[in-house]
Coordinates of C-alpha atoms in Angstrom, one line a residue:
Chain A
M13 CA 164.6 89.2 211.5
V14 CA 166.0 86.0 212.8
G15 CA 163.3 84.1 211.0
V16 CA 164.1 85.7 207.6
S17 CA 167.8 85.0 208.2
R18 CA 167.1 81.4 208.9
T19 CA 164.9 81.0 205.9
T20 CA 167.6 82.7 203.7
T21 CA 170.2 80.4 205.1
A22 CA 168.2 77.2 204.5
F23 CA 167.2 78.5 201.0
S24 CA 170.8 79.3 200.0
I25 CA 172.1 76.0 201.4
G26 CA 169.4 74.1 199.4
L27 CA 170.2 76.1 196.3
R28 CA 174.0 75.5 196.7
E29 CA 173.3 71.8 197.1
Q30 CA 171.6 71.7 193.7
A31 CA 174.1 74.0 192.1
R32 CA 177.0 71.8 193.2
N33 CA 175.4 68.9 191.4
Y34 CA 176.9 69.4 187.9
V35 CA 175.3 66.3 186.5
L36 CA 171.9 67.6 187.4
L37 CA 172.6 71.0 186.0
G38 CA 173.8 69.5 182.8
L39 CA 170.7 67.3 182.5
L40 CA 168.4 70.3 183.1
I41 CA 169.9 71.9 180.0
V42 CA 170.7 68.9 177.8
L43 CA 167.4 67.0 178.2
P44 CA 165.0 69.9 177.3
F45 CA 167.3 70.8 174.4
A46 CA 167.3 67.3 173.0
F47 CA 163.7 66.6 173.6
I48 CA 162.2 69.9 172.3
T49 CA 164.6 70.2 169.4
L50 CA 163.9 66.7 168.3
A51 CA 160.1 67.3 168.5
F52 CA 160.4 70.2 166.1
A53 CA 162.9 68.5 163.8
V54 CA 160.9 65.3 163.1
T55 CA 157.3 66.7 163.1
Q56 CA 155.7 66.8 159.7
D57 CA 155.3 70.4 158.4
V58 CA 151.6 70.2 157.5
Q59 CA 148.6 72.2 158.5
M60 CA 146.4 70.5 161.1
P61 CA 143.1 71.6 162.6
V62 CA 143.4 73.0 166.1
R63 CA 140.4 73.7 168.3
T64 CA 140.9 76.9 170.3
L65 CA 139.3 80.2 171.2
V66 CA 139.2 83.0 168.6
D67 CA 137.4 86.2 169.5
G68 CA 135.6 84.4 172.4
E69 CA 134.3 81.6 170.2
V70 CA 135.5 78.0 170.1
T71 CA 136.6 77.4 166.6
T72 CA 138.9 75.2 164.6
V73 CA 141.8 76.9 162.8
P74 CA 144.6 75.3 160.6
R75 CA 148.0 75.6 162.1
A76 CA 151.4 74.1 161.3
M77 CA 151.8 70.8 163.1
P78 CA 155.4 71.5 164.3
D79 CA 154.1 74.7 166.0
V80 CA 151.3 72.9 167.7
H81 CA 153.6 70.0 168.7
G82 CA 156.1 72.5 170.1
V83 CA 153.3 74.2 172.2
I84 CA 152.7 70.9 173.8
M85 CA 156.2 69.4 174.1
T86 CA 157.7 72.5 175.8
P87 CA 155.3 72.4 178.8
I88 CA 155.5 68.6 179.0
T89 CA 159.3 69.0 179.4
S90 CA 159.2 71.5 182.2
A91 CA 156.2 70.0 184.0
L92 CA 157.9 66.6 184.0
I93 CA 161.2 67.9 185.4
A94 CA 159.5 70.2 187.9
G95 CA 157.2 67.3 189.1
L96 CA 160.2 65.0 189.6
A97 CA 162.1 67.9 191.4
G98 CA 159.1 68.4 193.7
L99 CA 158.9 64.7 194.4
F100 CA 162.5 64.3 195.4
L101 CA 162.6 67.6 197.4
M102 CA 159.7 66.3 199.5
R103 CA 161.3 62.8 199.9
E104 CA 164.5 64.5 201.0
A105 CA 162.7 66.9 203.3
R106 CA 161.0 63.9 205.0
D107 CA 164.5 62.6 205.8
T108 CA 166.3 65.7 206.8
D109 CA 164.0 68.6 207.8
G110 CA 163.3 67.1 211.1
R111 CA 166.9 67.9 212.1
L112 CA 166.3 71.5 211.2
A113 CA 163.3 71.5 213.6
V114 CA 165.5 70.1 216.3
V115 CA 167.9 73.0 216.0
G116 CA 165.1 75.5 216.3
Y117 CA 163.8 76.1 212.8
R118 CA 160.1 76.8 212.6
A119 CA 158.1 74.8 210.1
R120 CA 157.2 77.8 208.0
Q121 CA 160.9 78.8 207.7
V122 CA 161.8 75.4 206.3
I123 CA 158.7 75.4 204.1
A124 CA 159.6 78.8 202.6
A125 CA 163.1 77.6 201.9
R126 CA 162.0 74.4 200.2
F127 CA 159.4 76.2 198.2
G128 CA 162.1 78.7 197.2
V129 CA 164.4 76.0 195.9
L130 CA 161.5 74.4 194.0
T131 CA 160.6 77.7 192.5
T132 CA 164.1 78.4 191.4
L133 CA 164.5 75.0 189.8
T134 CA 161.2 75.4 188.1
V135 CA 162.0 78.9 186.7
V136 CA 165.4 77.6 185.4
V137 CA 163.8 74.6 183.7
T138 CA 161.0 76.8 182.3
A139 CA 163.5 79.3 181.0
V140 CA 165.6 76.6 179.3
S141 CA 162.6 75.0 177.8
I142 CA 161.2 78.2 176.4
G143 CA 164.7 79.3 175.2
V144 CA 165.0 76.1 173.2
M145 CA 161.5 76.4 171.8
L146 CA 162.2 80.0 170.7
A147 CA 164.8 78.7 168.3
D148 CA 162.0 77.0 166.3
F149 CA 158.8 78.7 167.2
W150 CA 157.9 82.2 168.6
P151 CA 154.5 82.4 170.3
E152 CA 152.1 85.1 169.3
H153 CA 152.0 86.5 172.8
L154 CA 155.3 85.4 174.4
W155 CA 154.7 86.7 178.0
W156 CA 151.2 85.2 178.3
F157 CA 152.7 82.0 177.1
V158 CA 155.6 82.2 179.6
A159 CA 153.2 83.0 182.5
A160 CA 151.1 79.9 181.7
M161 CA 154.2 77.8 181.5
I162 CA 155.5 79.0 184.9
V163 CA 152.1 78.4 186.5
L164 CA 151.8 75.0 185.0
S165 CA 155.3 73.9 185.9
M166 CA 154.9 75.2 189.5
T167 CA 151.6 73.4 189.8
Y168 CA 153.3 70.1 188.7
G169 CA 156.3 70.8 191.0
L170 CA 153.8 71.1 194.0
V171 CA 151.9 68.1 192.8
G172 CA 155.2 66.3 192.8
M173 CA 155.7 67.4 196.5
L174 CA 152.2 66.1 197.4
V175 CA 152.9 62.8 195.7
G176 CA 156.3 62.6 197.4
A177 CA 154.6 63.0 200.8
A178 CA 152.0 60.3 200.0
V179 CA 153.9 57.5 198.3
N180 CA 157.3 55.9 198.1
R181 CA 159.9 57.0 195.5
L182 CA 159.2 54.3 192.9
A183 CA 155.4 54.8 193.0
G184 CA 156.1 58.6 193.0
M185 CA 158.3 58.4 189.9
W186 CA 155.7 56.3 188.0
L187 CA 153.0 58.8 188.9
M188 CA 155.0 61.9 188.1
L189 CA 155.9 60.5 184.7
I190 CA 152.5 59.3 183.7
L191 CA 150.4 62.1 185.0
P192 CA 151.9 65.0 183.1
M193 CA 152.4 62.9 180.0
L194 CA 148.8 61.8 179.8
D195 CA 147.4 65.2 181.0
I196 CA 149.4 67.6 178.8
G197 CA 150.6 65.2 176.0
L198 CA 147.4 63.5 175.3
F199 CA 144.3 64.8 177.0
Q200 CA 145.0 68.6 176.5
D201 CA 146.7 68.2 173.1
P202 CA 144.5 70.0 170.5
L203 CA 145.8 67.5 167.9
F204 CA 144.3 64.6 169.7
I205 CA 141.2 66.1 171.4
Q206 CA 139.2 67.6 168.5
S207 CA 135.9 67.8 170.3
S208 CA 134.8 69.4 173.6
P209 CA 137.0 67.8 176.4
D210 CA 135.3 65.5 178.9
W211 CA 134.5 66.9 182.3
W212 CA 137.3 65.0 184.0
M213 CA 139.9 66.3 181.6
K214 CA 139.0 69.8 182.9
L215 CA 140.0 68.8 186.4
L216 CA 143.5 68.0 185.4
P217 CA 146.3 70.5 186.3
G218 CA 147.1 71.0 182.6
Y219 CA 143.6 72.0 181.4
H220 CA 143.6 75.8 182.0
P221 CA 147.4 76.5 181.4
V222 CA 147.5 74.6 178.1
R223 CA 144.3 76.4 176.9
V224 CA 146.2 79.6 177.5
M225 CA 149.3 78.3 175.7
V226 CA 147.4 77.1 172.7
D227 CA 145.5 80.4 172.5
T228 CA 148.4 82.8 173.1
G229 CA 150.9 80.7 171.2
L230 CA 148.9 80.0 168.0
T231 CA 146.4 82.8 167.6
S232 CA 146.8 86.6 167.4
G233 CA 144.3 87.5 170.1
V234 CA 144.2 86.7 173.8
D235 CA 140.9 85.0 174.7
T236 CA 142.0 83.0 177.7
A237 CA 142.8 85.5 180.4
A238 CA 140.2 83.9 182.6
S239 CA 141.9 80.5 182.1
L240 CA 145.1 82.0 183.4
G241 CA 143.2 83.2 186.4
W242 CA 141.8 79.7 187.0
S243 CA 145.3 78.3 186.6
V244 CA 146.6 80.6 189.4
V245 CA 143.6 79.5 191.6
Y246 CA 144.4 75.9 190.9
L247 CA 148.1 76.6 191.8
A248 CA 147.0 78.3 195.0
V249 CA 144.8 75.4 196.1
I250 CA 147.6 72.9 195.4
A251 CA 150.0 75.2 197.3
V252 CA 147.8 75.3 200.3
C253 CA 147.4 71.5 200.3
T254 CA 151.2 71.2 199.9
V255 CA 151.9 73.6 202.8
F256 CA 149.5 71.6 205.0
V257 CA 151.0 68.3 204.1
Y258 CA 154.5 69.6 204.5
Y259 CA 153.7 71.1 207.9
R260 CA 152.3 67.8 209.0
E261 CA 155.4 66.0 207.8
T262 CA 157.6 68.4 209.7
R263 CA 155.6 68.1 212.9
F264 CA 155.6 64.4 212.5
H265 CA 159.4 64.4 212.5
R266 CA 159.6 66.7 215.4
G267 CA 157.3 64.4 217.3
Chain B
M7 CA 172.2 28.3 194.4
R8 CA 170.5 28.5 197.7
R9 CA 171.8 32.0 198.3
F10 CA 170.6 33.0 194.9
A11 CA 167.0 31.7 195.6
V12 CA 167.0 33.4 199.0
G13 CA 168.1 36.6 197.5
V14 CA 165.5 36.7 194.8
Q15 CA 162.8 35.7 197.3
S16 CA 163.7 38.5 199.7
N17 CA 163.9 41.0 196.9
V18 CA 160.4 40.1 195.6
R19 CA 159.1 40.2 199.2
T20 CA 160.5 43.7 199.6
F21 CA 158.7 44.8 196.4
L22 CA 155.4 43.2 197.5
R23 CA 155.8 44.6 201.1
T24 CA 154.8 48.0 199.5
P25 CA 151.3 47.1 198.3
L26 CA 151.0 50.5 196.6
N27 CA 153.7 49.5 194.1
A28 CA 151.9 46.3 193.2
I29 CA 148.5 48.2 192.9
L30 CA 150.1 50.8 190.7
A31 CA 151.8 48.2 188.6
I32 CA 148.3 46.9 187.8
V33 CA 146.3 50.2 187.6
L34 CA 148.8 52.3 185.6
P35 CA 148.8 49.9 182.5
L36 CA 145.0 50.2 182.4
V37 CA 145.2 54.0 182.4
V38 CA 148.1 54.3 180.0
I39 CA 146.8 51.7 177.5
E40 CA 143.3 53.1 177.3
G41 CA 144.3 56.7 177.5
W42 CA 146.9 56.2 174.7
G43 CA 144.4 54.3 172.6
Q44 CA 141.6 56.8 173.0
A45 CA 143.7 59.9 172.5
M46 CA 145.6 58.6 169.5
A47 CA 142.3 57.6 167.8
G48 CA 141.2 61.2 168.1
L49 CA 143.9 62.4 165.6
P50 CA 142.2 63.5 162.4
S51 CA 143.2 62.1 159.1
M52 CA 144.9 64.6 156.8
P53 CA 146.5 64.1 153.4
T54 CA 149.9 63.2 154.8
V55 CA 148.9 62.2 158.3
E56 CA 147.3 58.9 158.9
A57 CA 145.0 58.5 161.8
I58 CA 146.0 55.7 164.2
P59 CA 143.6 52.9 164.7
I60 CA 142.5 52.6 168.3
D61 CA 144.0 49.1 168.7
L62 CA 147.4 50.3 167.5
G63 CA 147.2 53.2 169.9
R64 CA 146.5 50.8 172.7
L65 CA 149.4 48.6 171.6
L66 CA 151.8 51.6 171.7
G67 CA 150.5 52.6 175.1
G68 CA 151.1 49.0 176.3
I69 CA 154.7 48.8 175.1
F70 CA 155.4 52.3 176.5
G71 CA 153.7 51.4 179.9
V72 CA 155.8 48.2 180.3
A73 CA 159.0 50.0 179.3
I74 CA 158.6 52.9 181.7
I75 CA 157.4 50.9 184.7
A76 CA 160.3 48.4 184.2
G77 CA 162.8 51.1 183.5
L78 CA 162.2 53.0 186.7
M79 CA 162.0 49.8 188.6
G80 CA 165.5 48.9 187.3
L81 CA 166.8 52.2 188.3
V82 CA 165.4 52.1 191.9
Q83 CA 166.5 48.4 192.3
M84 CA 170.2 49.3 191.5
I85 CA 170.4 52.5 193.5
D86 CA 168.6 51.1 196.5
A87 CA 170.8 48.0 196.3
R88 CA 174.1 49.9 196.8
D89 CA 174.3 50.3 200.5
A90 CA 172.5 47.1 201.3
D91 CA 174.8 45.1 198.9
Q92 CA 177.9 46.4 200.6
R93 CA 176.7 45.2 203.9
L94 CA 175.7 41.8 202.5
V95 CA 179.2 41.4 200.9
R96 CA 180.7 42.0 204.3
T97 CA 178.5 39.2 205.7
G98 CA 179.9 36.8 203.1
Y99 CA 177.5 37.1 200.1
P100 CA 179.4 36.6 196.9
P101 CA 179.1 39.9 194.8
H102 CA 178.2 38.2 191.5
V103 CA 175.4 36.3 193.3
L104 CA 174.1 39.5 194.7
L105 CA 174.0 41.1 191.3
A106 CA 172.4 38.1 189.8
T107 CA 169.6 38.2 192.5
R108 CA 169.0 41.8 191.7
L109 CA 168.7 41.3 188.0
A110 CA 166.7 38.1 188.4
T111 CA 164.2 39.9 190.6
L112 CA 164.0 42.7 188.1
A113 CA 163.3 40.2 185.3
T114 CA 160.7 38.4 187.4
V115 CA 158.8 41.5 188.3
T116 CA 159.1 42.8 184.7
V117 CA 157.5 39.7 183.3
V118 CA 154.7 40.0 185.8
V119 CA 154.2 43.7 184.7
A120 CA 154.2 42.6 181.1
A121 CA 151.6 39.9 181.9
V122 CA 149.4 42.6 183.5
N123 CA 149.8 44.8 180.4
Y124 CA 149.1 41.9 178.1
A125 CA 146.0 41.0 180.1
V126 CA 144.7 44.6 179.7
L127 CA 145.5 44.5 176.0
R128 CA 143.6 41.2 175.7
L129 CA 140.4 42.9 176.9
T130 CA 140.2 44.8 173.6
I131 CA 142.6 43.1 171.2
E132 CA 142.7 39.5 170.0
P133 CA 146.4 38.9 169.0
D134 CA 147.0 36.6 166.0
A135 CA 150.0 35.1 167.9
S136 CA 149.2 35.3 171.6
V137 CA 152.3 33.7 173.2
A138 CA 154.6 35.6 170.9
A139 CA 152.8 38.9 171.6
F140 CA 153.2 38.4 175.4
A141 CA 156.9 37.3 175.0
F142 CA 157.7 40.4 172.9
L143 CA 156.0 42.7 175.4
A144 CA 158.1 41.1 178.1
L145 CA 161.2 41.6 176.0
A146 CA 160.4 45.3 175.7
G147 CA 160.1 45.5 179.5
L148 CA 163.4 43.6 180.0
V149 CA 165.2 46.0 177.7
Y150 CA 164.1 49.0 179.7
A151 CA 164.5 47.2 183.0
F152 CA 168.2 46.7 182.2
I153 CA 168.5 50.2 180.8
G154 CA 167.2 51.4 184.1
A155 CA 169.7 49.2 185.9
L156 CA 172.5 50.5 183.8
V157 CA 171.6 54.1 184.4
G158 CA 171.3 53.3 188.1
A159 CA 174.8 51.8 188.1
V160 CA 176.4 54.7 186.2
M161 CA 174.4 57.5 187.9
P162 CA 173.5 56.4 191.4
R163 CA 171.1 59.3 192.2
L164 CA 167.4 58.9 191.7
F165 CA 166.5 62.4 190.5
E166 CA 169.1 62.5 187.8
G167 CA 168.7 58.8 186.8
S168 CA 164.9 59.2 186.5
L169 CA 165.3 62.2 184.2
V170 CA 167.5 60.1 181.9
V171 CA 165.2 57.1 181.9
V172 CA 162.0 59.1 181.5
F173 CA 163.3 61.3 178.7
L174 CA 164.9 58.4 176.8
A175 CA 161.6 56.5 177.1
M176 CA 159.5 59.4 175.8
M177 CA 161.8 60.1 172.9
D178 CA 161.9 56.4 172.1
A179 CA 158.1 56.1 172.2
F180 CA 157.7 59.1 169.9
L181 CA 160.3 58.0 167.4
S182 CA 160.0 54.2 167.5
G183 CA 156.2 54.3 167.8
D184 CA 155.4 55.1 164.2
S185 CA 154.0 58.4 165.3
P186 CA 151.8 59.9 162.6
L187 CA 153.1 63.3 163.7
A188 CA 156.7 62.4 162.7
A189 CA 158.4 62.6 159.4
D190 CA 162.0 62.4 158.4
V191 CA 162.7 60.1 161.3
P192 CA 166.5 59.7 161.4
D193 CA 168.0 56.3 160.5
F194 CA 169.5 55.9 163.9
V195 CA 166.1 55.4 165.4
Q196 CA 166.5 51.6 164.7
Y197 CA 169.0 51.5 167.5
F198 CA 166.5 53.0 170.0
P199 CA 165.5 50.4 172.6
L200 CA 161.9 50.1 171.7
Y201 CA 162.2 50.1 167.9
H202 CA 162.6 46.3 167.3
P203 CA 160.4 45.2 170.3
K204 CA 157.6 47.3 168.9
Q205 CA 158.1 45.8 165.4
L206 CA 158.0 42.3 166.9
L207 CA 154.9 43.1 169.0
Q208 CA 153.0 44.7 166.1
S209 CA 153.7 41.9 163.7
A210 CA 152.7 39.2 166.3
V211 CA 149.5 41.0 167.2
F212 CA 148.2 42.0 163.8
E213 CA 149.9 39.5 161.4
G214 CA 150.7 36.5 163.6
T215 CA 154.3 36.5 162.6
F216 CA 157.6 38.1 163.3
A217 CA 161.0 38.8 161.8
T218 CA 163.9 36.7 163.2
G219 CA 166.2 39.6 162.5
D220 CA 164.3 41.8 164.9
L221 CA 164.3 39.1 167.6
L222 CA 168.1 38.6 167.2
F223 CA 168.6 42.3 167.5
V224 CA 166.6 42.5 170.8
G225 CA 168.4 39.5 172.2
G226 CA 171.8 41.1 171.4
Y227 CA 170.6 44.4 172.9
I228 CA 169.7 42.6 176.1
L229 CA 173.1 40.8 176.3
V230 CA 175.0 44.0 175.7
L231 CA 173.0 45.7 178.4
L232 CA 173.6 42.9 180.8
A233 CA 177.3 42.9 180.1
A234 CA 177.5 46.6 180.6
V235 CA 175.5 46.5 183.9
T236 CA 177.7 43.7 185.2
A237 CA 180.9 45.5 184.3
I238 CA 179.9 48.9 185.7
F239 CA 178.2 47.6 188.8
G240 CA 181.2 45.5 189.6
W241 CA 183.6 48.3 188.9
T242 CA 181.7 50.8 191.1
M243 CA 181.4 48.3 193.9
R244 CA 185.1 47.5 193.7
T245 CA 186.1 51.2 193.8
A246 CA 183.8 51.5 196.8
G247 CA 185.8 48.8 198.5
G248 CA 183.0 46.3 198.7
W249 CA 183.8 43.8 195.9
S250 CA 187.1 42.5 196.9
A251 CA 185.6 39.9 199.1

């Protein structure tokens, strides 16, 4: 009971700290709005070939380019912000969570609180991004699309935490900008990758979730349920790695 | 003058003391330039959508890579400098010299980053005007380095600052980069930071020439940014009580 109370306290303090930062809250709304709206506004309204699954078969179907672009720009936005949030949460944790350990917090309580803050930020950013997108484009299967977005954003949030534990802030920012941009924006974008993706592209965090988003956003059937499952497995593996790294960081500080 | 040189040397040493930063500053351009080039080349040609030649894709990757590496470096340089600078002022360092050392370090490292990007580009592209192409790549980096510094001076928190720099750079790369996906690009795009540097670089690489108007615009852009950084940094330090020395 005491453990739950401590976790709740640490979580609510972490959340209040973010909520008190009006500049951050403003940016979390303004940046997705500007970026996603702009992407829709300036993209040519022409039909483009999109490679996706239809009735279990990989096929190429014509789709309006603004819709395809929106399906890619929306997850890039939330993945970028979640990744940077994870990076800075981990950097901050390295500096401060040792003190919580000194006053009797267990590592798992601090970890749960930090993950809670990251999850909340991720859900907020995902909700804002999808809300902005819906003004211009409505996916064929909204809830599948939302599920894939949340899984992808959480995965990048945790990747950000891992990066934050491994490298300094500058290197971390470089990595957490370039990784999602190349992964989601270029290597998983069906406009650019018209043939079967290379094996290494399939190892990137965006592969399975973006497949789901392209499928459920642009086609009438749902052919990528298995991909959503793999996305969750990927997320779980990253989460286990992050917990392990976080635990080590906390113990290091206690030592 | 001696203080200035010592300041720049110690700032550069601080950067190099983290080898990972130096390694990433070399590896990331390789990844971005080649990744951008290969991906862009995959775009199919459609009646109103022109496929991007792989070399132009690489060039766009190069200019974006320089911009973002320099922009985030500028941000970190200014934010990390705050506390240290106040202590240095107390020990007798003139504030304007401190700011000059920070910006000179930033410019030095940015030129090195541009050189790395240029070297990577040279592996696959033979520019018609080599020196000009390198200079324009460096100018693109300087513009973003000073934008990062300006954001760092206005908004001294890394998370918020990085969001601003990253999203500005991404919108800039999309709108200024002649993306074949874009149509009806608004006129104000010519005031975006990468618009004129990209025009200069593209002309120098593929035509061996450049427009003086573009160059003057970029020069003016950098001067305005420098003036803004100096004013805001000085003001924030004064209000923090550290610049009256």
